[in-house]
Amino acid sequence: SLTDGAVLRTILLTAAFMAGVTVVGLAIGVLLRHTAAAITVTVVLVILPLIVGMILPGSSPKWLMYTTLAGGMATQRAKPPTITLAEPWALIGPWAGIGVIAAWVAGTLGLAWWQQRTRDA
């Protein structure tokens, strides 16, 4: 049901995840000053860690999800994290996933702001 706590959390956190990736993409666009490159880099930052995480053994995928934008995919799970699932984003919880996205948003926006302040026109 849509009013279930886990389902409602999933819907809201997934919307926050998508908004966060959008802001990261905007900040990368400010840093690179090239639209196509910014879109490509943002998509690669989300998709590539997922692919690599499926290949890596041991606890490496968990570390990858805690440090890359792909960790935000954990917001799309209504069930608790477990090691038995094949998806690497299932190794972390949804709140950890949105925390990873928030850190990326803060970091990339900070870099973009700093570069705008030091760049000529």
Short mmCIF file of C-alpha atoms in Angstrom, two decimals:
data_model
loop_
_atom_site.label_atom_id
_atom_site.label_comp_id
_atom_site.label_asym_id
_atom_site.label_seq_id
_atom_site.Cartn_x
_atom_site.Cartn_y
_atom_site.Cartn_z
CA SER A 1 0.00 0.00 0.00
CA LEU A 2 1.18 3.53 -0.68
CA THR A 3 0.50 4.50 2.92
CA ASP A 4 2.86 1.83 4.28
CA GLY A 5 5.75 3.41 6.18
CA ALA A 6 8.47 1.67 4.18
CA VAL A 7 6.81 2.42 0.85
CA LEU A 8 6.25 6.09 1.70
CA ARG A 9 9.89 6.38 2.86
CA THR A 10 11.03 4.78 -0.38
CA ILE A 11 9.01 7.19 -2.50
CA LEU A 12 10.22 10.29 -0.64
CA LEU A 13 13.87 9.23 -0.41
CA THR A 14 13.95 8.21 -4.07
CA ALA A 15 12.66 11.67 -5.01
CA ALA A 16 15.38 13.20 -2.82
CA PHE A 17 17.96 10.91 -4.46
CA MET A 18 16.93 12.02 -7.95
CA ALA A 19 16.96 15.68 -6.90
CA GLY A 20 20.40 15.21 -5.36
CA VAL A 21 21.82 13.61 -8.50
CA THR A 22 20.38 16.52 -10.48
CA VAL A 23 22.14 19.05 -8.24
CA VAL A 24 25.39 17.08 -8.48
CA GLY A 25 25.03 17.13 -12.27
CA LEU A 26 24.47 20.89 -12.17
CA ALA A 27 27.56 21.39 -10.02
CA ILE A 28 29.63 19.19 -12.35
CA GLY A 29 28.34 21.28 -15.24
CA VAL A 30 29.55 24.43 -13.49
CA LEU A 31 32.93 22.81 -12.89
CA LEU A 32 33.41 21.49 -16.43
CA ARG A 33 31.61 24.24 -18.37
CA HIS A 34 30.52 21.65 -20.92
CA THR A 35 26.97 20.28 -20.91
CA ALA A 36 27.55 16.95 -22.63
CA ALA A 37 30.59 16.17 -20.51
CA ALA A 38 28.70 17.01 -17.31
CA ILE A 39 25.80 14.72 -18.23
CA THR A 40 28.18 11.92 -19.18
CA VAL A 41 30.25 12.23 -16.00
CA THR A 42 27.13 12.28 -13.81
CA VAL A 43 25.64 9.19 -15.45
CA VAL A 44 28.97 7.37 -15.22
CA LEU A 45 29.28 8.30 -11.52
CA VAL A 46 25.93 6.60 -10.87
CA ILE A 47 26.09 3.58 -13.21
CA LEU A 48 29.75 2.52 -13.24
CA PRO A 49 30.00 1.80 -9.48
CA LEU A 50 26.90 -0.40 -9.77
CA ILE A 51 28.51 -2.48 -12.50
CA VAL A 52 31.86 -2.67 -10.70
CA GLY A 53 30.09 -3.48 -7.42
CA MET A 54 28.46 -6.55 -8.95
CA ILE A 55 31.87 -7.87 -9.97
CA LEU A 56 33.92 -7.12 -6.83
CA PRO A 57 34.17 -9.78 -4.12
CA GLY A 58 33.88 -9.44 -0.34
CA SER A 59 33.06 -6.16 1.34
CA SER A 60 34.35 -4.00 -1.52
CA PRO A 61 30.85 -3.37 -2.95
CA LYS A 62 29.68 -2.09 0.43
CA TRP A 63 32.59 0.36 0.60
CA LEU A 64 31.84 1.40 -2.99
CA MET A 65 28.22 2.15 -2.11
CA TYR A 66 29.28 4.26 0.87
CA THR A 67 31.60 6.41 -1.26
CA THR A 68 29.93 6.84 -4.67
CA LEU A 69 26.68 8.26 -6.03
CA ALA A 70 25.48 4.72 -6.64
CA GLY A 71 24.90 4.39 -2.90
CA GLY A 72 21.81 6.50 -3.37
CA MET A 73 20.16 3.55 -5.10
CA ALA A 74 19.65 2.13 -1.61
CA THR A 75 16.83 4.65 -1.19
CA GLN A 76 14.77 2.58 -3.62
CA ARG A 77 14.55 -0.45 -1.32
CA ALA A 78 11.59 -0.88 0.97
CA LYS A 79 13.10 -3.98 2.61
CA PRO A 80 16.04 -3.91 5.05
CA PRO A 81 19.60 -4.36 3.72
CA THR A 82 20.96 -7.87 3.42
CA ILE A 83 24.12 -9.50 2.10
CA THR A 84 22.20 -12.26 0.27
CA LEU A 85 20.86 -9.95 -2.45
CA ALA A 86 22.74 -9.57 -5.73
CA GLU A 87 22.49 -5.80 -5.94
CA PRO A 88 25.40 -3.96 -4.34
CA TRP A 89 23.13 -1.13 -3.15
CA ALA A 90 21.25 -3.67 -1.02
CA LEU A 91 24.26 -3.75 1.33
CA ILE A 92 23.50 -0.34 2.88
CA GLY A 93 20.36 1.16 4.34
CA PRO A 94 18.24 3.85 2.68
CA TRP A 95 19.22 6.53 5.18
CA ALA A 96 22.90 5.81 4.59
CA GLY A 97 22.23 6.06 0.84
CA ILE A 98 20.61 9.48 1.14
CA GLY A 99 23.48 10.54 3.41
CA VAL A 100 25.96 9.62 0.66
CA ILE A 101 23.99 11.74 -1.81
CA ALA A 102 23.85 14.66 0.63
CA ALA A 103 27.63 14.50 1.06
CA TRP A 104 28.13 14.48 -2.72
CA VAL A 105 25.75 17.43 -3.11
CA ALA A 106 27.59 19.42 -0.46
CA GLY A 107 31.00 18.55 -1.87
CA THR A 108 30.27 19.27 -5.52
CA LEU A 109 28.33 22.45 -4.77
CA GLY A 110 31.19 23.62 -2.57
CA LEU A 111 33.70 22.97 -5.34
CA ALA A 112 31.49 24.68 -7.92
CA TRP A 113 31.02 27.70 -5.65
CA TRP A 114 34.76 27.92 -4.98
CA GLN A 115 35.60 27.65 -8.66
CA GLN A 116 33.05 30.33 -9.57
CA ARG A 117 34.58 32.68 -7.00
CA THR A 118 38.13 32.16 -8.35
CA ARG A 119 37.38 31.95 -12.07
CA ASP A 120 37.54 34.89 -14.46
CA ALA A 121 34.16 35.60 -16.04
#
